[in-house]
């Protein structure tokens, strides 16, 4: 099912198995592509597979170095998101995450002005969330990721943005900082050049 593929994609991504993550996420999306919801739970399941699977796929594509495919997957998630009302903060955050991943993929393809236009509102959104954050570690991590993406689009401010991103990562609780996803991003930020 699409849900099983989505779960397997998430596990593969967490395990640094990017090929499996890409394949499972793409399959989850494919399975619901032409599905017309006809039962109460089918709509939410279709949405989950059609929206969150491409976000997983985009991240796996980024870690695999296929930035054009990452851009396409992230943009698909953004387009799908517009077909459904945003029901809560988690969905809004996921939508902004998709935009940040698209901006990262676009920047890695050398289209930094386009990436800057896309990531600018995401950074503002993340900074607004951070200003009202009551202790969510994930929000700090999301802001760090977004600042890193923005650093790729601004040569003058890039080093300061990366420093701010790394400072946020370094302030995460020790156990959270050991997660593979966090260590991947931290390594990327440390080795980055604009």
CSV table of C-alpha atoms in Angstrom, one decimal:
chain,number,residue,atom,x,y,z
A,1,UNK,CA,0.0,0.0,0.0
A,2,UNK,CA,1.0,3.6,-0.3
A,3,UNK,CA,1.2,4.0,3.5
A,4,UNK,CA,3.6,1.0,3.8
A,5,UNK,CA,5.8,2.4,1.1
A,6,UNK,CA,5.8,5.8,2.9
A,7,UNK,CA,6.8,4.2,6.2
A,8,UNK,CA,9.5,2.2,4.4
A,9,UNK,CA,10.8,5.3,2.7
A,10,UNK,CA,11.0,7.1,6.1
A,11,UNK,CA,12.9,4.2,7.6
A,12,UNK,CA,15.3,4.0,4.6
A,13,UNK,CA,16.0,7.8,4.8
A,14,UNK,CA,16.7,7.5,8.5
A,15,UNK,CA,19.1,4.7,7.7
A,16,UNK,CA,20.9,6.6,5.0
A,17,UNK,CA,19.6,4.2,2.3
A,18,UNK,CA,18.7,6.9,-0.2
A,19,UNK,CA,18.0,4.7,-3.2
A,20,UNK,CA,15.4,2.7,-1.2
A,21,UNK,CA,13.9,5.9,0.2
A,22,UNK,CA,13.6,7.4,-3.3
A,23,UNK,CA,12.1,4.2,-4.7
A,24,UNK,CA,9.6,3.7,-1.9
A,25,UNK,CA,8.5,7.3,-1.8
A,26,UNK,CA,8.0,7.4,-5.5
A,27,UNK,CA,6.0,4.2,-5.3
A,28,UNK,CA,3.8,5.6,-2.6
A,29,UNK,CA,3.0,8.6,-4.7
A,30,UNK,CA,2.4,6.4,-7.8
A,31,UNK,CA,-0.1,4.2,-6.0
A,32,UNK,CA,-2.4,7.1,-5.3
A,33,UNK,CA,-1.9,9.1,-8.5
A,34,UNK,CA,-5.2,8.2,-10.1
A,35,UNK,CA,-7.1,7.3,-7.0
A,36,UNK,CA,-10.5,8.8,-6.4
A,37,UNK,CA,-11.3,8.7,-2.7
A,38,UNK,CA,-14.6,6.8,-2.1
A,39,UNK,CA,-14.4,6.0,1.6
A,40,UNK,CA,-13.9,8.2,4.7
A,41,UNK,CA,-10.2,7.4,5.3
A,42,UNK,CA,-9.1,7.1,1.7
A,43,UNK,CA,-8.8,10.9,1.2
A,44,UNK,CA,-6.4,11.5,4.1
A,45,UNK,CA,-4.4,8.5,3.1
A,46,UNK,CA,-4.2,9.7,-0.5
A,47,UNK,CA,-3.2,13.1,0.7
A,48,UNK,CA,-0.5,11.7,3.0
A,49,UNK,CA,1.0,9.6,0.2
A,50,UNK,CA,0.6,12.3,-2.5
A,51,UNK,CA,2.1,15.1,-0.3
A,52,UNK,CA,4.5,13.7,2.3
A,53,UNK,CA,6.0,10.9,0.1
A,54,UNK,CA,7.4,13.5,-2.4
A,55,UNK,CA,9.0,15.4,0.4
A,56,UNK,CA,10.8,12.2,1.5
A,57,UNK,CA,11.6,11.6,-2.1
A,58,UNK,CA,13.0,15.1,-2.5
A,59,UNK,CA,15.3,14.7,0.5
A,60,UNK,CA,16.5,11.3,-0.6
A,61,UNK,CA,17.2,12.8,-4.1
A,62,UNK,CA,19.2,15.7,-2.5
A,63,UNK,CA,21.4,13.3,-0.5
A,64,UNK,CA,21.9,11.3,-3.7
A,65,UNK,CA,23.0,14.3,-5.6
A,66,UNK,CA,20.1,14.3,-8.1
A,67,UNK,CA,19.0,17.9,-7.7
A,68,UNK,CA,16.7,18.1,-10.7
A,69,UNK,CA,14.7,15.1,-9.5
A,70,UNK,CA,14.7,16.6,-5.9
A,71,UNK,CA,13.3,19.8,-7.3
A,72,UNK,CA,10.6,18.0,-9.2
A,73,UNK,CA,9.5,16.0,-6.2
A,74,UNK,CA,9.5,19.0,-3.9
A,75,UNK,CA,7.5,21.1,-6.4
A,76,UNK,CA,5.0,18.2,-6.7
A,77,UNK,CA,4.5,18.2,-3.0
A,78,UNK,CA,3.9,22.0,-3.1
A,79,UNK,CA,1.4,21.7,-5.9
A,80,UNK,CA,-0.5,18.9,-4.2
A,81,UNK,CA,-0.6,20.8,-0.9
A,82,UNK,CA,-2.5,23.6,-2.7
A,83,UNK,CA,-5.3,21.2,-3.5
A,84,UNK,CA,-6.1,20.6,0.2
A,85,UNK,CA,-6.8,23.1,3.0
A,86,UNK,CA,-4.1,23.5,5.6
A,87,UNK,CA,-5.6,22.1,8.8
A,88,UNK,CA,-2.8,22.7,11.2
A,89,UNK,CA,0.7,23.8,12.0
A,90,UNK,CA,2.3,20.5,11.1
A,91,UNK,CA,0.9,20.7,7.5
A,92,UNK,CA,2.1,24.3,7.2
A,93,UNK,CA,5.5,23.4,8.4
A,94,UNK,CA,5.7,20.5,6.0
A,95,UNK,CA,4.7,22.8,3.1
A,96,UNK,CA,7.5,25.2,4.1
A,97,UNK,CA,9.9,22.2,4.3
A,98,UNK,CA,9.0,21.2,0.8
A,99,UNK,CA,9.7,24.8,-0.4
A,100,UNK,CA,13.1,24.8,1.5
A,101,UNK,CA,14.0,21.4,-0.2
A,102,UNK,CA,13.0,22.8,-3.6
A,103,UNK,CA,15.2,25.9,-2.9
A,104,UNK,CA,18.1,23.7,-1.9
A,105,UNK,CA,17.8,21.6,-5.1
A,106,UNK,CA,17.5,24.8,-7.2
A,107,UNK,CA,20.5,26.4,-5.6
A,108,UNK,CA,22.6,23.3,-6.1
A,109,UNK,CA,21.7,23.6,-9.8
A,110,UNK,CA,23.2,27.1,-9.9
A,111,UNK,CA,20.0,29.0,-10.0
A,112,UNK,CA,20.6,31.0,-6.8
A,113,UNK,CA,18.3,33.9,-7.5
A,114,UNK,CA,15.4,31.6,-8.0
A,115,UNK,CA,16.3,29.7,-4.9
A,116,UNK,CA,16.6,33.0,-2.9
A,117,UNK,CA,13.1,34.0,-4.0
A,118,UNK,CA,11.7,30.6,-2.9
A,119,UNK,CA,13.6,30.3,0.5
A,120,UNK,CA,13.1,33.9,1.6
A,121,UNK,CA,9.5,33.5,2.8
A,122,UNK,CA,10.4,30.1,4.4
A,123,UNK,CA,13.1,31.7,6.5
A,124,UNK,CA,10.7,34.4,7.6
A,125,UNK,CA,8.1,31.8,8.5
A,126,UNK,CA,10.7,29.8,10.4
A,127,UNK,CA,12.0,32.8,12.3
A,128,UNK,CA,8.4,33.7,13.2
A,129,UNK,CA,7.8,30.2,14.6
A,130,UNK,CA,11.1,30.4,16.5
A,131,UNK,CA,10.2,33.6,18.1
A,132,UNK,CA,7.1,31.9,19.6
A,133,UNK,CA,8.8,28.5,20.2
A,134,UNK,CA,8.0,27.0,23.6
A,135,UNK,CA,10.7,24.4,23.4
A,136,UNK,CA,10.2,22.4,20.3
A,137,UNK,CA,13.6,21.0,19.3
A,138,UNK,CA,12.3,20.2,15.8
A,139,UNK,CA,11.6,23.9,15.1
A,140,UNK,CA,15.2,24.8,15.9
A,141,UNK,CA,16.4,22.1,13.5
A,142,UNK,CA,14.0,23.3,10.8
A,143,UNK,CA,15.2,26.9,11.2
A,144,UNK,CA,18.8,25.7,11.0
A,145,UNK,CA,18.1,23.8,7.7
A,146,UNK,CA,16.4,26.7,6.2
A,147,UNK,CA,19.2,29.1,7.2
A,148,UNK,CA,21.6,26.8,5.5
A,149,UNK,CA,19.6,26.8,2.3
A,150,UNK,CA,19.4,30.6,2.4
A,151,UNK,CA,23.2,30.7,2.9
A,152,UNK,CA,23.6,29.1,-0.5
A,153,UNK,CA,21.8,32.0,-2.1
A,154,UNK,CA,23.7,34.9,-0.6
A,155,UNK,CA,27.5,35.0,-1.0
A,156,UNK,CA,27.8,38.1,1.3
A,157,UNK,CA,25.6,36.7,4.2
A,158,UNK,CA,26.3,33.0,3.5
A,159,UNK,CA,29.0,32.5,6.2
A,160,UNK,CA,27.0,34.2,8.9
A,161,UNK,CA,23.9,32.3,8.0
A,162,UNK,CA,25.8,29.0,8.1
A,163,UNK,CA,27.3,30.0,11.4
A,164,UNK,CA,23.8,30.8,12.8
A,165,UNK,CA,22.6,27.4,11.5
A,166,UNK,CA,25.4,25.5,13.0
A,167,UNK,CA,25.0,27.3,16.3
A,168,UNK,CA,21.3,26.2,16.4
A,169,UNK,CA,22.4,22.6,15.6
A,170,UNK,CA,25.0,22.7,18.4
A,171,UNK,CA,22.4,23.9,20.9
A,172,UNK,CA,20.2,20.9,20.2
A,173,UNK,CA,19.9,18.3,23.0
A,174,UNK,CA,22.7,15.8,22.8
A,175,UNK,CA,20.5,12.8,21.9
A,176,UNK,CA,18.7,14.7,19.2
A,177,UNK,CA,22.0,15.9,17.8
A,178,UNK,CA,23.1,12.3,17.3
A,179,UNK,CA,20.2,11.4,15.0
A,180,UNK,CA,21.5,10.5,11.5
A,181,UNK,CA,19.4,13.2,9.9
A,182,UNK,CA,20.8,15.9,12.2
A,183,UNK,CA,24.4,14.6,11.7
A,184,UNK,CA,23.9,14.6,7.9
A,185,UNK,CA,22.8,18.2,7.9
A,186,UNK,CA,25.5,19.3,10.3
A,187,UNK,CA,28.2,17.7,8.1
A,188,UNK,CA,26.7,19.4,5.1
A,189,UNK,CA,26.7,22.8,6.8
A,190,UNK,CA,30.3,22.3,8.0
A,191,UNK,CA,31.7,21.4,4.6
A,192,UNK,CA,29.6,24.0,2.6
A,193,UNK,CA,31.0,26.6,0.4
A,194,UNK,CA,29.2,29.4,-1.3
